[in-house]
Coordinates of N, CA and C in Angstrom, one line a residue:
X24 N 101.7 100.4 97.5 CA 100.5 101.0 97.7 C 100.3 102.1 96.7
X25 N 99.0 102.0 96.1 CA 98.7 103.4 95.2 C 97.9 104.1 95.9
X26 N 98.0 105.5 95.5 CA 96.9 106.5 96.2 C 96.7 107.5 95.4
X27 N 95.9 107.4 94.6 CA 95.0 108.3 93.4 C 96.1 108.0 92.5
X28 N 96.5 107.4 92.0 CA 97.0 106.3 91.0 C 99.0 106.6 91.0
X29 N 99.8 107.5 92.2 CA 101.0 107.4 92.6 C 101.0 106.4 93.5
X30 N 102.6 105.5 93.3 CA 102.8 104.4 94.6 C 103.8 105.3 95.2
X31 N 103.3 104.1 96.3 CA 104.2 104.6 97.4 C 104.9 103.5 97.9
X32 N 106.4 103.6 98.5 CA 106.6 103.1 99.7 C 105.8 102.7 100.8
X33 N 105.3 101.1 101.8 CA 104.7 101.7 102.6 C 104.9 99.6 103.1
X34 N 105.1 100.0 104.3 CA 105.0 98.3 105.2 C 104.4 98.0 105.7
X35 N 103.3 96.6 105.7 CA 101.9 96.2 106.6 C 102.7 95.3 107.2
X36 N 102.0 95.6 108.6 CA 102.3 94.9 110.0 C 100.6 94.8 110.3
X37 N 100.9 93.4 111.2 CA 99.5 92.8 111.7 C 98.5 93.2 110.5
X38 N 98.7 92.0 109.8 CA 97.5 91.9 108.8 C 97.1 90.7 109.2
X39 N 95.3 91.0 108.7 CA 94.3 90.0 109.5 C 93.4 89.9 108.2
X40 N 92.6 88.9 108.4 CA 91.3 88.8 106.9 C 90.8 90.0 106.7
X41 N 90.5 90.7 107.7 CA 89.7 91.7 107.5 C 90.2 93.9 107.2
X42 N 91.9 93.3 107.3 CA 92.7 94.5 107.0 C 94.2 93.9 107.4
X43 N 94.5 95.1 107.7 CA 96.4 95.6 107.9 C 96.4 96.9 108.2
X44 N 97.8 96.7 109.5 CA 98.3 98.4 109.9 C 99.2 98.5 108.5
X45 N 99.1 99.9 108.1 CA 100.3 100.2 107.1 C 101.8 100.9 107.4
X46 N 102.4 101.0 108.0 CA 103.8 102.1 108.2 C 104.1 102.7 107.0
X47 N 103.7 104.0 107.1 CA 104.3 104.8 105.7 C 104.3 106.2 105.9
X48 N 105.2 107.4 105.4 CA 105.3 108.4 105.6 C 104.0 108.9 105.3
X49 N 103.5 108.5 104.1 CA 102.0 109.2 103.4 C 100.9 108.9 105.1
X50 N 100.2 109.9 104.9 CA 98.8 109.7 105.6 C 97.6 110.4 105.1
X51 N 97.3 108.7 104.5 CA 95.6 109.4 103.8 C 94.6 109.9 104.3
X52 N 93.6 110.7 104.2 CA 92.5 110.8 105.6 C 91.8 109.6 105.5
X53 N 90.7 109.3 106.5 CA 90.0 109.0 106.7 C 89.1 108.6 105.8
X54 N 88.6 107.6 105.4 CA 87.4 107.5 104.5 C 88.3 107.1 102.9
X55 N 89.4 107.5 102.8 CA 90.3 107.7 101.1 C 90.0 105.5 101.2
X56 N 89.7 105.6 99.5 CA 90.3 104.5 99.3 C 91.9 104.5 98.5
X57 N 92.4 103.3 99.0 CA 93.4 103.0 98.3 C 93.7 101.7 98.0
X58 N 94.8 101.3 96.8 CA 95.1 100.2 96.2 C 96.4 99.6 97.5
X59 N 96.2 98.8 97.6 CA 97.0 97.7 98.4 C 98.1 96.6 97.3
X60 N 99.2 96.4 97.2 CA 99.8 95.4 96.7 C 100.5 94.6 97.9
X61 N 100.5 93.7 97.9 CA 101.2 93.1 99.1 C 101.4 91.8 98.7
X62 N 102.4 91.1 99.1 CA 103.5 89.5 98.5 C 102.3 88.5 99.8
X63 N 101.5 88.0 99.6 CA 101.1 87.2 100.3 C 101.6 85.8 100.0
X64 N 101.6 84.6 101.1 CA 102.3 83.1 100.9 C 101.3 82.6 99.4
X65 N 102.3 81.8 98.5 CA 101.9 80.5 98.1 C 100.5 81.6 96.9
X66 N 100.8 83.2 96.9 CA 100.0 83.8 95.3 C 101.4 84.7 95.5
X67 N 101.0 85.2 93.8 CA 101.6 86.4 93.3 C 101.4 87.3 94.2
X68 N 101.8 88.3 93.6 CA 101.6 89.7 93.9 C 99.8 90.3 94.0
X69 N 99.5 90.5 95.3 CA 97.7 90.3 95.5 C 97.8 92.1 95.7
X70 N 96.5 92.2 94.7 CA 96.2 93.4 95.1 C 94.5 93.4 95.8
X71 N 94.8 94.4 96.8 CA 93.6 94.6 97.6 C 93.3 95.8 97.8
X72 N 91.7 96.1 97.6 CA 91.1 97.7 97.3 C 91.2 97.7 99.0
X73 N 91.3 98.9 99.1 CA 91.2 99.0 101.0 C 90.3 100.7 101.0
X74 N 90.2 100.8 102.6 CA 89.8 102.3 102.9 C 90.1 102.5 104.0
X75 N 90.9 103.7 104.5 CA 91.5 104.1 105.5 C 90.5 104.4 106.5
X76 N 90.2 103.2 107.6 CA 89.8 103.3 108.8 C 90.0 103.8 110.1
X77 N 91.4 104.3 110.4 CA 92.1 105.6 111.5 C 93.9 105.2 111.3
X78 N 93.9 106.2 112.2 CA 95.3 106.6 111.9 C 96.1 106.7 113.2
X79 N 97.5 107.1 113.2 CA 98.4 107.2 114.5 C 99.2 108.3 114.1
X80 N 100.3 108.5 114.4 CA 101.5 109.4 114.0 C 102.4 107.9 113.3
X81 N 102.6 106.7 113.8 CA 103.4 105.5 113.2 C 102.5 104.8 112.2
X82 N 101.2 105.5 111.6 CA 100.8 104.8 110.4 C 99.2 105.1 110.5
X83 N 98.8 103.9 109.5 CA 97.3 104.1 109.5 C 96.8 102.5 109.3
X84 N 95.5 102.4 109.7 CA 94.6 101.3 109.6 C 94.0 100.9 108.5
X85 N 93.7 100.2 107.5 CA 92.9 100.0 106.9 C 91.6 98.8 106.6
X86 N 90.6 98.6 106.1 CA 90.2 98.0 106.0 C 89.8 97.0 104.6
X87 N 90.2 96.1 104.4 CA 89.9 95.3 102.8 C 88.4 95.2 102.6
X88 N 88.4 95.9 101.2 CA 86.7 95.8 100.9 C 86.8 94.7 99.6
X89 N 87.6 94.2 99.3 CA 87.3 92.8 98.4 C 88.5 92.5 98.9
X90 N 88.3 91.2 98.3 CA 89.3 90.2 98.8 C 89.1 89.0 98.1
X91 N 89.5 88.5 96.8 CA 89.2 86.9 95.7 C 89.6 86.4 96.5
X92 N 88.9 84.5 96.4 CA 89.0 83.5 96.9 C 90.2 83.3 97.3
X93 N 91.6 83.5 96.2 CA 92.8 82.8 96.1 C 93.4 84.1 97.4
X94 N 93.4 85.2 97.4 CA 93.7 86.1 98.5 C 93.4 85.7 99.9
X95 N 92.0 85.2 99.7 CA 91.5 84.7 101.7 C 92.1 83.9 101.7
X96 N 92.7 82.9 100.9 CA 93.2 81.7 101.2 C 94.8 82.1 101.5
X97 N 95.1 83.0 100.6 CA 96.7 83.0 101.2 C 96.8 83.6 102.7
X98 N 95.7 84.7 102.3 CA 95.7 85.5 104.4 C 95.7 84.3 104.8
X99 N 94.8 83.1 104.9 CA 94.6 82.1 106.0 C 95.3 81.4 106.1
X100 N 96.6 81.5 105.4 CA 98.0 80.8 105.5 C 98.9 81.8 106.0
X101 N 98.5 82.7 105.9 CA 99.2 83.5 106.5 C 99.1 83.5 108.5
X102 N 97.7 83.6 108.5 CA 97.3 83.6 109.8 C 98.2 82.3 110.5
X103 N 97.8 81.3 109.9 CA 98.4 80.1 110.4 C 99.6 80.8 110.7
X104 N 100.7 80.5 109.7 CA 101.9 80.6 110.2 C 102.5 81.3 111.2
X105 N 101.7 82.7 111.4 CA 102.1 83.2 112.5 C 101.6 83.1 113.8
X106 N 100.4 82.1 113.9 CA 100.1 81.4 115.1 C 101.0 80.5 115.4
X107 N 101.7 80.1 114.8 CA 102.9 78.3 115.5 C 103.8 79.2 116.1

């Protein structure tokens, strides 16, 4: 994850087409965009622009504001496999 151009440490749980929870010490506010890198199935290393949609004390929400063809397609492999 970058945020205003430092990475960070940071683990997505329950990611869906339309975002991912993040677990990470950092907590951006509200509204911040941030850079997403994440190992999705069957692509490289996908980077996804995001914007922090709420938060917890165990992390924050965000939402994907792009997403290339080859990305939806790996989420949608993704999705699968964690449906079986």
């Amino acid at each position: 994850m970058d945020r205003d151009g430092t990475k960070m440490r940071a683990y997505t749980t329950n990611v869906g087409m339309g975002g991912a929870f993040i677990k990470s010490l950092e907590r951006p506010a509200y509204g911040e965009r941030i850079d997403l890198w994440i190992a999705l199935p069957g692509a490289s290393l996908s980077h996804l622009l995001c914007v922090v949609r709420w938060y917890d004390d165990s992390g924050f929400g965000v939402q994907f504001l792009q997403v290339s063809a080859q990305d939806a397609h790996a989420l949608t492999q993704l999705m699968r496999k964690s449906a079986i």
